mmCIF file of C-alpha atoms in Angstrom:
data_model
loop_
_atom_site.group_PDB
_atom_site.id
_atom_site.type_symbol
_atom_site.label_atom_id
_atom_site.label_comp_id
_atom_site.label_asym_id
_atom_site.label_seq_id
_atom_site.Cartn_x
_atom_site.Cartn_y
_atom_site.Cartn_z
ATOM 1 C CA MET A 1 175.559 -9.695 -84.799
ATOM 2 C CA ILE A 2 174.947 -6.283 -86.348
ATOM 3 C CA ARG A 3 177.293 -4.003 -85.587
ATOM 4 C CA VAL A 4 176.466 -0.483 -85.069
ATOM 5 C CA VAL A 5 177.916 3.287 -85.100
ATOM 6 C CA LEU A 6 176.308 6.720 -83.213
ATOM 7 C CA ALA A 7 176.876 9.598 -84.304
ATOM 8 C CA ASP A 8 175.407 12.793 -82.545
ATOM 9 C CA ASP A 9 176.655 16.057 -81.749
ATOM 10 C CA GLN A 10 174.271 15.129 -78.348
ATOM 11 C CA SER A 11 176.545 13.093 -76.036
ATOM 12 C CA LEU A 12 172.468 12.605 -74.074
ATOM 13 C CA VAL A 13 170.669 11.077 -77.759
ATOM 14 C CA ARG A 14 173.318 8.947 -77.162
ATOM 15 C CA ALA A 15 173.066 8.061 -74.557
ATOM 16 C CA GLY A 16 168.917 7.334 -75.208
ATOM 17 C CA PHE A 17 169.752 4.821 -79.038
ATOM 18 C CA ARG A 18 172.475 3.201 -77.592
ATOM 19 C CA SER A 19 170.263 2.135 -74.075
ATOM 20 C CA LEU A 20 166.836 1.316 -76.989
ATOM 21 C CA LEU A 21 170.045 -0.656 -78.530
ATOM 22 C CA ALA A 22 170.958 -2.871 -76.208
ATOM 23 C CA GLY A 23 167.186 -4.237 -76.000
ATOM 24 C CA GLY A 24 167.447 -6.326 -78.627
ATOM 25 C CA ASP A 25 169.031 -9.699 -79.462
ATOM 26 C CA GLY A 26 171.959 -9.962 -81.381
ATOM 27 C CA ILE A 27 172.380 -5.771 -81.642
ATOM 28 C CA GLN A 28 175.625 -3.658 -80.601
ATOM 29 C CA VAL A 29 176.404 -0.146 -80.857
ATOM 30 C CA VAL A 30 180.546 -0.746 -81.432
ATOM 31 C CA GLY A 31 181.917 3.503 -81.569
ATOM 32 C CA GLU A 32 180.128 6.527 -81.072
ATOM 33 C CA ALA A 33 180.579 9.452 -83.196
ATOM 34 C CA GLU A 34 180.427 13.979 -81.721
ATOM 35 C CA HIS A 35 180.735 14.687 -85.609
ATOM 36 C CA GLY A 36 180.892 13.706 -88.991
ATOM 37 C CA GLY A 37 184.801 13.375 -90.384
ATOM 38 C CA GLU A 38 184.408 11.099 -86.899
ATOM 39 C CA ALA A 39 181.794 8.905 -87.885
ATOM 40 C CA VAL A 40 183.435 8.546 -91.347
ATOM 41 C CA GLU A 41 186.243 7.465 -89.830
ATOM 42 C CA LEU A 42 184.924 4.923 -86.949
ATOM 43 C CA ALA A 43 182.675 3.861 -90.619
ATOM 44 C CA ARG A 44 186.648 2.946 -92.247
ATOM 45 C CA GLU A 45 188.243 1.615 -89.030
ATOM 46 C CA LEU A 46 185.160 -0.675 -87.211
ATOM 47 C CA ARG A 47 183.467 -1.456 -90.960
ATOM 48 C CA PRO A 48 179.839 -1.693 -88.989
ATOM 49 C CA ASP A 49 176.872 -2.638 -90.349
ATOM 50 C CA VAL A 50 174.399 1.007 -90.196
ATOM 51 C CA VAL A 51 175.757 3.711 -88.987
ATOM 52 C CA LEU A 52 172.675 6.089 -87.402
ATOM 53 C CA MET A 53 173.756 9.551 -88.773
ATOM 54 C CA ASP A 54 172.926 13.081 -87.260
ATOM 55 C CA MET A 55 172.367 15.435 -90.343
ATOM 56 C CA ARG A 56 173.213 18.331 -87.933
ATOM 57 C CA MET A 57 176.575 18.041 -86.277
ATOM 58 C CA PRO A 58 179.751 20.411 -86.614
ATOM 59 C CA GLU A 59 182.677 19.916 -87.951
ATOM 60 C CA VAL A 60 181.646 17.939 -90.874
ATOM 61 C CA ASP A 61 177.800 18.064 -91.054
ATOM 62 C CA GLY A 62 175.809 14.331 -91.685
ATOM 63 C CA LEU A 63 175.282 14.983 -94.566
ATOM 64 C CA THR A 64 179.122 15.740 -96.551
ATOM 65 C CA ALA A 65 179.954 12.181 -93.935
ATOM 66 C CA THR A 66 176.793 10.163 -95.662
ATOM 67 C CA ARG A 67 178.603 11.028 -98.767
ATOM 68 C CA ARG A 68 182.300 10.242 -97.905
ATOM 69 C CA ILE A 69 181.569 6.995 -96.415
ATOM 70 C CA VAL A 70 179.230 5.446 -99.399
ATOM 71 C CA ALA A 71 181.414 7.053 -101.430
ATOM 72 C CA ASP A 72 184.223 4.742 -99.964
ATOM 73 C CA PRO A 73 184.782 1.256 -101.677
ATOM 74 C CA ALA A 74 185.896 0.321 -99.094
ATOM 75 C CA LEU A 75 182.824 0.367 -97.224
ATOM 76 C CA ALA A 76 180.522 -0.321 -99.722
ATOM 77 C CA ASP A 77 178.884 -2.933 -97.020
ATOM 78 C CA VAL A 78 178.021 -0.486 -94.708
ATOM 79 C CA ARG A 79 174.446 1.241 -94.505
ATOM 80 C CA VAL A 80 174.115 5.244 -93.415
ATOM 81 C CA VAL A 81 170.525 5.167 -91.762
ATOM 82 C CA VAL A 82 169.416 9.410 -91.757
ATOM 83 C CA LEU A 83 168.309 11.152 -87.900
ATOM 84 C CA THR A 84 166.229 13.956 -88.224
ATOM 85 C CA THR A 85 163.645 16.104 -86.007
ATOM 86 C CA TYR A 86 161.908 16.679 -88.982
ATOM 87 C CA THR A 87 160.790 13.733 -92.308
ATOM 88 C CA ASP A 88 159.770 17.627 -94.617
ATOM 89 C CA ASP A 89 164.110 18.445 -93.854
ATOM 90 C CA ASP A 90 165.972 18.898 -97.095
ATOM 91 C CA TYR A 91 169.411 17.277 -95.708
ATOM 92 C CA VAL A 92 166.483 13.898 -95.720
ATOM 93 C CA TYR A 93 166.680 14.100 -99.223
ATOM 94 C CA LEU A 94 170.519 15.307 -99.728
ATOM 95 C CA ALA A 95 171.206 11.805 -98.119
ATOM 96 C CA LEU A 96 169.493 9.624 -99.807
ATOM 97 C CA ARG A 97 169.589 11.056 -103.045
ATOM 98 C CA ALA A 98 174.056 10.346 -101.186
ATOM 99 C CA GLY A 99 173.519 6.613 -101.093
ATOM 100 C CA ALA A 100 171.910 7.341 -97.465
ATOM 101 C CA SER A 101 169.178 3.356 -96.877
ATOM 102 C CA GLY A 102 166.436 5.228 -95.029
ATOM 103 C CA PHE A 103 166.185 7.904 -92.362
ATOM 104 C CA LEU A 104 164.438 7.830 -89.326
ATOM 105 C CA VAL A 105 163.596 10.523 -86.871
ATOM 106 C CA LYS A 106 164.571 10.836 -84.010
ATOM 107 C CA ASP A 107 161.379 9.810 -81.116
ATOM 108 C CA ILE A 108 161.259 7.148 -83.267
ATOM 109 C CA GLU A 109 159.243 4.051 -80.649
ATOM 110 C CA PRO A 110 162.144 1.046 -80.103
ATOM 111 C CA ASP A 111 160.328 -1.025 -81.282
ATOM 112 C CA GLU A 112 160.925 0.324 -84.431
ATOM 113 C CA LEU A 113 164.295 1.412 -83.801
ATOM 114 C CA LEU A 114 165.028 -2.696 -84.456
ATOM 115 C CA ARG A 115 163.270 -3.025 -86.939
ATOM 116 C CA ALA A 116 164.562 0.075 -88.820
ATOM 117 C CA VAL A 117 168.674 -1.234 -87.973
ATOM 118 C CA ARG A 118 167.428 -5.306 -88.529
ATOM 119 C CA VAL A 119 166.410 -4.666 -92.146
ATOM 120 C CA VAL A 120 168.307 -2.120 -93.169
ATOM 121 C CA ALA A 121 171.901 -5.064 -92.301
ATOM 122 C CA GLY A 122 170.262 -6.992 -93.833
ATOM 123 C CA GLY A 123 170.535 -5.128 -97.070
ATOM 124 C CA GLU A 124 167.418 -3.593 -97.368
ATOM 125 C CA SER A 125 166.096 0.401 -98.152
ATOM 126 C CA LEU A 126 164.096 0.865 -94.869
ATOM 127 C CA LEU A 127 162.060 2.982 -97.085
ATOM 128 C CA ALA A 128 158.886 2.511 -98.079
ATOM 129 C CA PRO A 129 158.787 3.716 -101.559
ATOM 130 C CA ALA A 130 155.680 6.211 -101.326
ATOM 131 C CA VAL A 131 157.340 7.061 -98.055
ATOM 132 C CA THR A 132 160.413 7.902 -99.449
ATOM 133 C CA ARG A 133 157.737 10.061 -102.846
ATOM 134 C CA ALA A 134 156.312 12.272 -100.415
ATOM 135 C CA VAL A 135 160.017 13.060 -98.690
ATOM 136 C CA ILE A 136 161.234 13.609 -102.680
ATOM 137 C CA GLU A 137 157.694 15.635 -103.604
ATOM 138 C CA GLY A 138 157.682 17.960 -100.031
ATOM 139 C CA PHE A 139 161.041 18.706 -101.575
ATOM 140 C CA VAL A 140 160.386 19.323 -104.638
ATOM 141 C CA ALA A 141 156.925 22.035 -104.072
ATOM 142 C CA ARG A 142 159.801 24.182 -101.669
ATOM 143 C CA ARG A 143 162.149 24.556 -104.666
ATOM 144 C CA PRO A 144 160.215 24.651 -107.779
ATOM 145 C CA ASP A 145 162.382 24.631 -110.107
ATOM 146 C CA PRO A 146 165.660 23.148 -108.036
ATOM 147 C CA ALA A 147 168.547 22.158 -110.758
ATOM 148 C CA ARG A 148 168.598 19.176 -111.086
ATOM 149 C CA PRO A 149 172.022 16.356 -112.935
ATOM 150 C CA ALA A 150 171.703 14.480 -115.055
ATOM 151 C CA VAL A 151 170.198 11.349 -114.551
ATOM 152 C CA PRO A 152 171.768 9.408 -118.145
ATOM 153 C CA LEU A 153 169.164 6.781 -119.604
ATOM 154 C CA GLY A 154 170.087 5.100 -122.643
ATOM 155 C CA GLY A 155 170.796 2.025 -120.941
ATOM 156 C CA LEU A 156 167.317 0.984 -119.471
ATOM 157 C CA THR A 157 165.620 -0.852 -121.752
ATOM 158 C CA GLY A 158 162.449 0.444 -122.400
ATOM 159 C CA ARG A 159 159.881 -1.633 -120.018
ATOM 160 C CA GLU A 160 163.153 -1.617 -116.660
ATOM 161 C CA ARG A 161 161.622 2.887 -117.272
ATOM 162 C CA GLU A 162 158.669 1.752 -117.068
ATOM 163 C CA VAL A 163 159.533 -0.241 -114.018
ATOM 164 C CA VAL A 164 161.910 2.527 -112.285
ATOM 165 C CA ARG A 165 158.747 4.373 -113.660
ATOM 166 C CA LEU A 166 156.123 3.144 -110.944
ATOM 167 C CA VAL A 167 158.891 2.111 -108.320
ATOM 168 C CA GLY A 168 159.382 5.751 -108.035
ATOM 169 C CA ARG A 169 155.384 6.007 -108.142
ATOM 170 C CA GLY A 170 155.198 4.155 -104.629
ATOM 171 C CA LEU A 171 154.223 0.989 -107.039
ATOM 172 C CA SER A 172 155.873 -2.801 -104.966
ATOM 173 C CA ASN A 173 157.308 -5.097 -107.210
ATOM 174 C CA GLY A 174 153.896 -6.890 -106.489
ATOM 175 C CA GLU A 175 152.128 -4.212 -107.588
ATOM 176 C CA ILE A 176 154.066 -3.826 -110.208
ATOM 177 C CA ALA A 177 153.488 -6.869 -111.970
ATOM 178 C CA ALA A 178 149.821 -6.724 -112.009
ATOM 179 C CA ARG A 179 150.559 -4.006 -113.941
ATOM 180 C CA LEU A 180 152.545 -4.777 -116.244
ATOM 181 C CA GLN A 181 151.507 -8.402 -116.560
ATOM 182 C CA LEU A 182 154.440 -9.794 -115.085
ATOM 183 C CA SER A 183 156.415 -12.586 -112.537
ATOM 184 C CA PRO A 184 157.159 -10.285 -109.008
ATOM 185 C CA LEU A 185 160.434 -12.097 -110.150
ATOM 186 C CA THR A 186 160.699 -10.780 -113.605
ATOM 187 C CA VAL A 187 160.192 -7.203 -111.574
ATOM 188 C CA LYS A 188 162.633 -8.046 -109.161
ATOM 189 C CA THR A 189 165.014 -8.396 -112.011
ATOM 190 C CA HIS A 190 164.038 -5.397 -113.350
ATOM 191 C CA VAL A 191 164.735 -3.490 -110.927
ATOM 192 C CA SER A 192 167.809 -4.704 -110.080
ATOM 193 C CA ARG A 193 169.128 -4.816 -113.429
ATOM 194 C CA ALA A 194 167.471 -1.237 -113.432
ATOM 195 C CA MET A 195 169.590 0.132 -110.303
ATOM 196 C CA GLY A 196 172.633 -1.062 -111.876
ATOM 197 C CA LYS A 197 173.098 1.164 -114.774
ATOM 198 C CA LEU A 198 172.019 4.120 -112.810
ATOM 199 C CA GLY A 199 174.459 2.813 -109.825
ATOM 200 C CA ALA A 200 171.565 2.986 -107.473
ATOM 201 C CA ARG A 201 172.800 2.140 -104.118
ATOM 202 C CA ASP A 202 168.998 0.881 -102.881
ATOM 203 C CA ARG A 203 165.579 0.820 -104.088
ATOM 204 C CA ALA A 204 165.239 4.522 -102.352
ATOM 205 C CA GLN A 205 168.030 5.828 -103.912
ATOM 206 C CA LEU A 206 165.639 4.818 -107.001
ATOM 207 C CA VAL A 207 163.488 6.764 -106.240
ATOM 208 C CA VAL A 208 165.128 9.384 -105.931
ATOM 209 C CA LEU A 209 166.156 9.383 -110.050
ATOM 210 C CA ALA A 210 162.707 8.483 -111.065
ATOM 211 C CA TYR A 211 161.839 11.956 -109.818
ATOM 212 C CA GLU A 212 165.574 13.495 -110.597
ATOM 213 C CA SER A 213 165.790 11.615 -114.127
ATOM 214 C CA GLY A 214 161.582 13.114 -114.917
ATOM 215 C CA LEU A 215 160.440 9.940 -115.221
ATOM 216 C CA VAL A 216 158.178 10.945 -112.380
ATOM 217 C CA THR A 217 156.548 14.058 -111.842
ATOM 218 C CA PRO A 218 155.573 15.595 -108.135
ATOM 219 C CA GLY A 219 152.050 14.956 -107.802
ATOM 220 C CA ALA A 220 151.606 12.603 -110.140
ATOM 221 C CA ALA A 221 148.984 9.811 -109.580
ATOM 222 C CA GLY A 222 150.335 6.343 -108.686
ATOM 223 C CA SER A 223 148.036 4.120 -112.335
#
């Protein structure tokens, strides 16, 4: 059973998502939060598989709550998915950087919602890298000179740096394998090792780090 916590300050929104999730086999809503602080408390108490987290909530916003959940070693198995109205919301970028496993727009179709919850609960990043890239580039375009935190790359091998660069440009493991003439399994190993060295929670966060390190620049083609 996939256990979900809903965090949104609007009761009607929570009711809508609860109704949609009730239609999915093997998915159960185990808690609801009206603000981020409550979402963190429920995550610690209930240990859900997934928290669907609205960004704009009173008292403690969703971004702060996401950071608290991701930073808590006891909640390492809890995945956060951002709920937003607009895909160009700066909060989406910041939440992905903090370690959210993806984002959903609130007008998502029921089947897409159920698939998303299952994907994230299975330990995968929800977003296709190319979609994540579009979100990041939109953020950077609105802030031409953002203060970028240092991302240490010294621990990566040359091959790992190249793989991370291509992940950041939106290529799949299969596409990277073809580009570098490696096996898909070898590419997967490089991706996993790079994630471990950079402290990336999942592939979506690895794309963010590829930009913040300067390995990928806005507007770069996937070549």
